[in-house]
């Protein structure tokens, strides 16, 4: 099996060397040897890094990600936790879509003053009600 050094892992994964060292420190990945001062990794480390990157972009913390691997290093995806996160993202999308629509309206509103615009007034009231 051909081992990949830290430079190759960095180039192929896009993960910075400092992050790789930190991931190793907290047990998310592990090097299996050194070639001089350069850490050596198995090729499947790239797959694990892709999983870590995906989970981070999904809003999971590194400790949550670590919990997705068994002690033997096998992936154990907590489906209910993933579903809850997907639902949170759906809610964020709805909120951001509403905010985007408001911003477009404010930018394009033909009223001489936004305070004279009935649509803008409704949006303000809805926002105030939501924040209560």
Coordinates of N, CA and C in Angstrom, one line a residue:
X1 N 0.8 -1.2 0.0 CA 0.0 0.0 0.0 C 0.9 1.2 0.0
X2 N 0.6 2.2 -0.9 CA 1.3 3.4 -1.0 C 0.8 4.4 0.0
X3 N 1.7 4.9 0.9 CA 1.4 5.8 1.9 C 1.5 7.2 1.3
X4 N 0.7 8.1 1.8 CA 0.6 9.5 1.4 C 1.2 10.4 2.5
X5 N 2.2 11.3 2.1 CA 2.7 12.1 3.2 C 1.8 13.3 3.4
X6 N 2.0 14.1 4.4 CA 1.2 15.2 4.8 C 1.0 16.2 3.6
X7 N 2.0 16.4 2.8 CA 1.9 17.3 1.7 C 0.9 16.8 0.7
X8 N 1.0 15.5 0.4 CA 0.0 14.9 -0.6 C -1.4 15.0 -0.1
X9 N -1.6 14.7 1.2 CA -2.9 14.7 1.8 C -3.5 16.1 1.7
X10 N -2.6 17.1 2.1 CA -3.1 18.5 2.0 C -3.5 18.9 0.6
X11 N -2.6 18.5 -0.4 CA -2.9 18.9 -1.8 C -4.2 18.3 -2.3
X12 N -4.4 17.0 -1.9 CA -5.6 16.3 -2.5 C -6.8 16.5 -1.7
X13 N -6.7 16.9 -0.4 CA -7.9 17.1 0.4 C -8.3 18.6 0.5
X14 N -7.3 19.5 0.4 CA -7.6 20.9 0.7 C -7.6 21.3 2.1
X15 N -7.3 20.3 3.0 CA -7.2 20.5 4.4 C -5.8 21.0 4.8
X16 N -5.7 22.1 5.5 CA -4.4 22.6 5.9 C -3.6 21.7 6.8
X17 N -2.3 21.7 6.7 CA -1.4 20.8 7.5 C -1.7 21.0 9.0
X18 N -2.0 22.3 9.4 CA -2.2 22.5 10.9 C -3.5 21.9 11.3
X19 N -4.5 21.8 10.4 CA -5.8 21.2 10.7 C -5.6 19.7 10.8
X20 N -4.7 19.1 9.9 CA -4.4 17.7 9.9 C -3.8 17.3 11.2
X21 N -2.8 18.1 11.6 CA -2.2 17.8 12.9 C -3.2 17.9 14.1
X22 N -4.1 18.9 14.0 CA -5.1 19.0 15.1 C -6.0 17.8 15.0
X23 N -6.5 17.4 13.9 CA -7.4 16.3 13.7 C -6.7 15.0 14.3
X24 N -5.4 14.9 14.1 CA -4.7 13.8 14.6 C -4.6 13.9 16.1
X25 N -4.4 15.1 16.6 CA -4.3 15.3 18.1 C -5.5 14.9 18.8
X26 N -6.7 15.2 18.2 CA -8.0 14.9 18.8 C -8.5 13.5 18.4
X27 N -7.8 12.8 17.6 CA -8.2 11.4 17.3 C -9.1 11.2 16.1
X28 N -9.3 12.2 15.3 CA -10.1 12.1 14.1 C -9.4 11.3 13.0
X29 N -8.1 11.5 12.8 CA -7.3 10.8 11.9 C -6.1 10.3 12.6
X30 N -5.3 9.5 11.9 CA -4.0 9.1 12.5 C -3.0 8.8 11.4
X31 N -1.8 9.3 11.6 CA -0.7 8.9 10.7 C -0.2 7.6 11.2
X32 N 0.4 6.9 10.2 CA 0.8 5.5 10.6 C 2.3 5.4 10.7
X33 N 3.0 6.4 10.2 CA 4.5 6.4 10.3 C 5.0 7.8 9.9
X34 N 6.3 7.9 9.8 CA 6.9 9.2 9.4 C 8.0 8.8 8.4
X35 N 8.2 9.7 7.4 CA 9.3 9.7 6.5 C 10.1 10.9 6.7
X36 N 11.1 10.8 7.5 CA 11.8 12.0 8.0 C 10.9 12.6 9.0
X37 N 10.7 13.9 8.8 CA 9.8 14.6 9.7 C 8.3 14.7 9.2
X38 N 8.1 14.1 8.0 CA 6.8 14.2 7.4 C 5.9 13.0 7.8
X39 N 4.7 13.3 8.2 CA 3.8 12.3 8.6 C 3.3 11.5 7.4
X40 N 3.0 10.2 7.6 CA 2.6 9.4 6.5 C 1.2 8.9 6.8
X41 N 0.3 8.9 5.9 CA -1.1 8.5 6.1 C -1.5 7.4 5.1
X42 N -2.5 6.6 5.4 CA -3.0 5.6 4.5 C -4.0 6.4 3.6
X43 N -4.1 5.9 2.3 CA -5.0 6.6 1.3 C -6.4 6.8 1.8
X44 N -7.0 5.9 2.6 CA -8.4 6.1 3.1 C -8.5 7.3 4.0
X45 N -7.4 7.9 4.4 CA -7.5 9.1 5.2 C -8.2 10.2 4.4
X46 N -8.0 10.2 3.1 CA -8.7 11.2 2.2 C -10.2 11.0 2.3
X47 N -10.7 9.8 2.4 CA -12.2 9.6 2.5 C -12.6 10.1 3.9
X48 N -11.9 9.8 4.9 CA -12.2 10.3 6.2 C -12.2 11.8 6.3
X49 N -11.3 12.5 5.6 CA -11.2 13.9 5.6 C -12.4 14.5 4.8
X50 N -12.8 13.8 3.8 CA -14.0 14.2 3.0 C -15.2 14.2 3.9
X51 N -15.4 13.1 4.7 CA -16.5 13.0 5.6 C -16.5 14.1 6.7
X52 N -15.3 14.4 7.2 CA -15.1 15.4 8.2 C -15.5 16.8 7.6
X53 N -15.0 17.0 6.4 CA -15.4 18.3 5.7 C -16.9 18.4 5.5
X54 N -17.5 17.4 5.0 CA -18.9 17.4 4.8 C -19.7 17.6 6.1
X55 N -19.3 16.9 7.1 CA -20.0 17.1 8.4 C -19.8 18.5 9.0
X56 N -18.6 19.0 8.8 CA -18.4 20.4 9.3 C -19.2 21.4 8.5
X57 N -19.4 21.2 7.2 CA -20.2 22.1 6.4 C -21.7 21.9 6.7
X58 N -22.0 20.8 7.3 CA -23.4 20.5 7.8 C -23.6 21.1 9.2
X59 N -22.6 21.7 9.8 CA -22.8 22.4 11.0 C -22.5 21.5 12.2
X60 N -21.8 20.4 12.0 CA -21.5 19.5 13.2 C -20.1 19.9 13.7
X61 N -20.0 19.8 15.0 CA -18.8 20.2 15.7 C -17.8 19.0 15.5
X62 N -16.5 19.3 15.8 CA -15.5 18.2 15.7 C -15.8 17.1 16.7
X63 N -16.3 17.4 17.9 CA -16.6 16.4 18.9 C -17.8 15.6 18.4
X64 N -18.8 16.2 17.8 CA -19.9 15.4 17.2 C -19.4 14.5 16.1
X65 N -18.5 15.0 15.3 CA -18.0 14.2 14.2 C -17.2 13.0 14.7
X66 N -16.4 13.3 15.8 CA -15.6 12.2 16.4 C -16.6 11.1 16.9
X67 N -17.7 11.5 17.4 CA -18.7 10.5 17.8 C -19.4 9.7 16.7
X68 N -19.1 10.1 15.5 CA -19.7 9.3 14.4 C -18.8 8.2 13.9
X69 N -17.7 8.0 14.7 CA -16.7 6.9 14.4 C -16.6 6.0 15.6
X70 N -16.6 4.7 15.4 CA -16.5 3.8 16.5 C -15.0 3.8 17.0
X71 N -14.8 3.1 18.0 CA -13.4 3.0 18.5 C -12.5 2.3 17.5
X72 N -13.0 1.5 16.7 CA -12.2 0.8 15.6 C -12.1 1.7 14.4
X73 N -12.7 2.9 14.4 CA -12.6 3.8 13.3 C -13.6 3.7 12.3
X74 N -14.6 2.8 12.5 CA -15.7 2.6 11.5 C -16.7 3.7 11.6
X75 N -17.2 4.1 10.5 CA -18.3 5.2 10.4 C -19.6 4.6 11.0
X76 N -20.2 5.4 11.9 CA -21.5 5.0 12.5 C -22.3 6.3 12.4
X77 N -23.0 6.5 11.4 CA -23.8 7.8 11.2 C -25.0 7.7 12.1
X78 N -25.2 8.7 13.0 CA -26.4 8.8 13.8 C -27.5 9.4 13.0
X79 N -28.3 8.6 12.4 CA -29.3 9.0 11.4 C -30.3 10.0 12.0
X80 N -30.7 9.9 13.2 CA -31.7 10.8 13.8 C -31.0 12.2 14.0
X81 N -29.8 12.2 14.4 CA -29.0 13.4 14.6 C -28.9 14.1 13.2
X82 N -28.6 13.3 12.2 CA -28.5 13.9 10.9 C -29.8 14.5 10.4
X83 N -30.9 13.8 10.6 CA -32.2 14.2 10.3 C -32.5 15.5 11.0
X84 N -32.2 15.6 12.3 CA -32.5 16.9 13.0 C -31.7 18.0 12.4
X85 N -30.5 17.8 12.1 CA -29.7 18.8 11.5 C -30.2 19.3 10.1
X86 N -30.7 18.3 9.3 CA -31.3 18.6 8.0 C -32.5 19.5 8.3
X87 N -33.3 19.2 9.3 CA -34.5 20.0 9.6 C -34.1 21.4 10.0
X88 N -33.1 21.5 10.8 CA -32.6 22.9 11.2 C -32.1 23.7 9.9
X89 N -31.5 23.0 9.0 CA -31.1 23.7 7.8 C -32.3 24.1 7.0
X90 N -33.3 23.2 6.9 CA -34.6 23.6 6.2 C -35.2 24.9 6.8
X91 N -35.1 24.9 8.2 CA -35.7 26.1 8.8 C -34.8 27.4 8.5
X92 N -33.5 27.2 8.5 CA -32.6 28.3 8.1 C -32.9 28.8 6.7
X93 N -33.1 27.8 5.8 CA -33.4 28.2 4.4 C -34.7 29.0 4.3
X94 N -35.7 28.6 5.1 CA -37.0 29.3 5.0 C -36.8 30.7 5.6
X95 N -36.1 30.9 6.7 CA -35.8 32.2 7.2 C -35.0 33.0 6.3
X96 N -34.0 32.5 5.7 CA -33.2 33.2 4.8 C -33.9 33.6 3.5
X97 N -34.8 32.7 3.0 CA -35.6 33.0 1.8 C -36.5 34.2 2.1
X98 N -37.1 34.2 3.3 CA -38.0 35.3 3.7 C -37.2 36.6 3.8
X99 N -36.0 36.5 4.4 CA -35.2 37.7 4.5 C -34.8 38.2 3.1
X100 N -34.4 37.3 2.2 CA -34.1 37.7 0.9 C -35.2 38.4 0.2
X101 N -36.4 37.9 0.3 CA -37.6 38.5 -0.3 C -37.9 39.9 0.3
X102 N -37.7 40.0 1.6 CA -37.8 41.4 2.2 C -36.8 42.4 1.6
X103 N -35.6 41.9 1.5 CA -34.5 42.8 1.0 C -34.8 43.2 -0.4
X104 N -35.2 42.2 -1.2 CA -35.6 42.6 -2.6 C -36.7 43.6 -2.6
X105 N -37.7 43.4 -1.8 CA -38.8 44.4 -1.8 C -38.3 45.7 -1.3
X106 N -37.5 45.8 -0.3 CA -37.0 47.1 0.2 C -36.2 47.8 -0.9
X107 N -35.4 47.0 -1.6 CA -34.6 47.6 -2.7 C -35.4 48.1 -3.9
X108 N -36.5 47.4 -4.2 CA -37.3 47.7 -5.4 C -38.6 48.4 -5.1
X109 N -38.9 48.7 -3.8 CA -40.2 49.3 -3.5 C -40.4 50.7 -4.2
X110 N -41.5 50.8 -4.8 CA -41.8 52.1 -5.6 C -42.3 53.2 -4.7
X111 N -42.6 53.0 -3.4 CA -43.1 54.0 -2.5 C -42.1 55.1 -2.3
X112 N -42.5 56.3 -2.2 CA -41.5 57.4 -2.0 C -40.7 57.2 -0.7
X113 N -41.3 56.6 0.3 CA -40.6 56.3 1.6 C -41.1 54.9 2.0
X114 N -40.1 54.2 2.5 CA -40.5 52.8 3.0 C -41.6 52.8 4.0
X115 N -41.6 53.9 4.8 CA -42.6 53.9 5.9 C -44.0 54.2 5.4
X116 N -44.1 54.6 4.1 CA -45.4 54.7 3.5 C -45.8 53.5 2.7
X117 N -45.0 52.5 2.7 CA -45.3 51.3 1.9 C -46.0 50.3 2.8
X118 N -47.3 49.9 2.4 CA -48.0 48.9 3.2 C -47.4 47.6 3.3
X119 N -46.7 47.1 2.3 CA -46.0 45.8 2.3 C -44.9 45.9 3.3
X120 N -44.1 47.0 3.3 CA -43.0 47.1 4.2 C -43.5 47.2 5.7
X121 N -44.6 47.9 5.9 CA -45.2 47.9 7.2 C -45.6 46.5 7.7
X122 N -46.2 45.7 6.8 CA -46.6 44.3 7.2 C -45.4 43.5 7.5
X123 N -44.3 43.7 6.8 CA -43.1 42.9 7.0 C -42.5 43.3 8.4
X124 N -42.5 44.6 8.7 CA -42.0 45.0 10.0 C -42.8 44.5 11.1
X125 N -44.2 44.5 11.0 CA -45.0 43.9 12.0 C -44.8 42.4 12.2
X126 N -44.6 41.7 11.1 CA -44.4 40.3 11.1 C -43.1 40.0 11.8
X127 N -42.1 40.8 11.5 CA -40.8 40.6 12.1 C -40.8 40.8 13.6
X128 N -41.5 41.9 14.0 CA -41.7 42.2 15.4 C -42.4 41.1 16.2
X129 N -43.5 40.6 15.5 CA -44.3 39.5 16.1 C -43.5 38.3 16.3
X130 N -42.7 38.0 15.3 CA -41.8 36.8 15.3 C -40.8 36.8 16.4
X131 N -40.3 38.0 16.7 CA -39.2 38.2 17.7 C -39.8 38.2 19.1
X132 N -41.1 38.2 19.3 CA -41.7 38.2 20.6 C -41.7 36.8 21.2

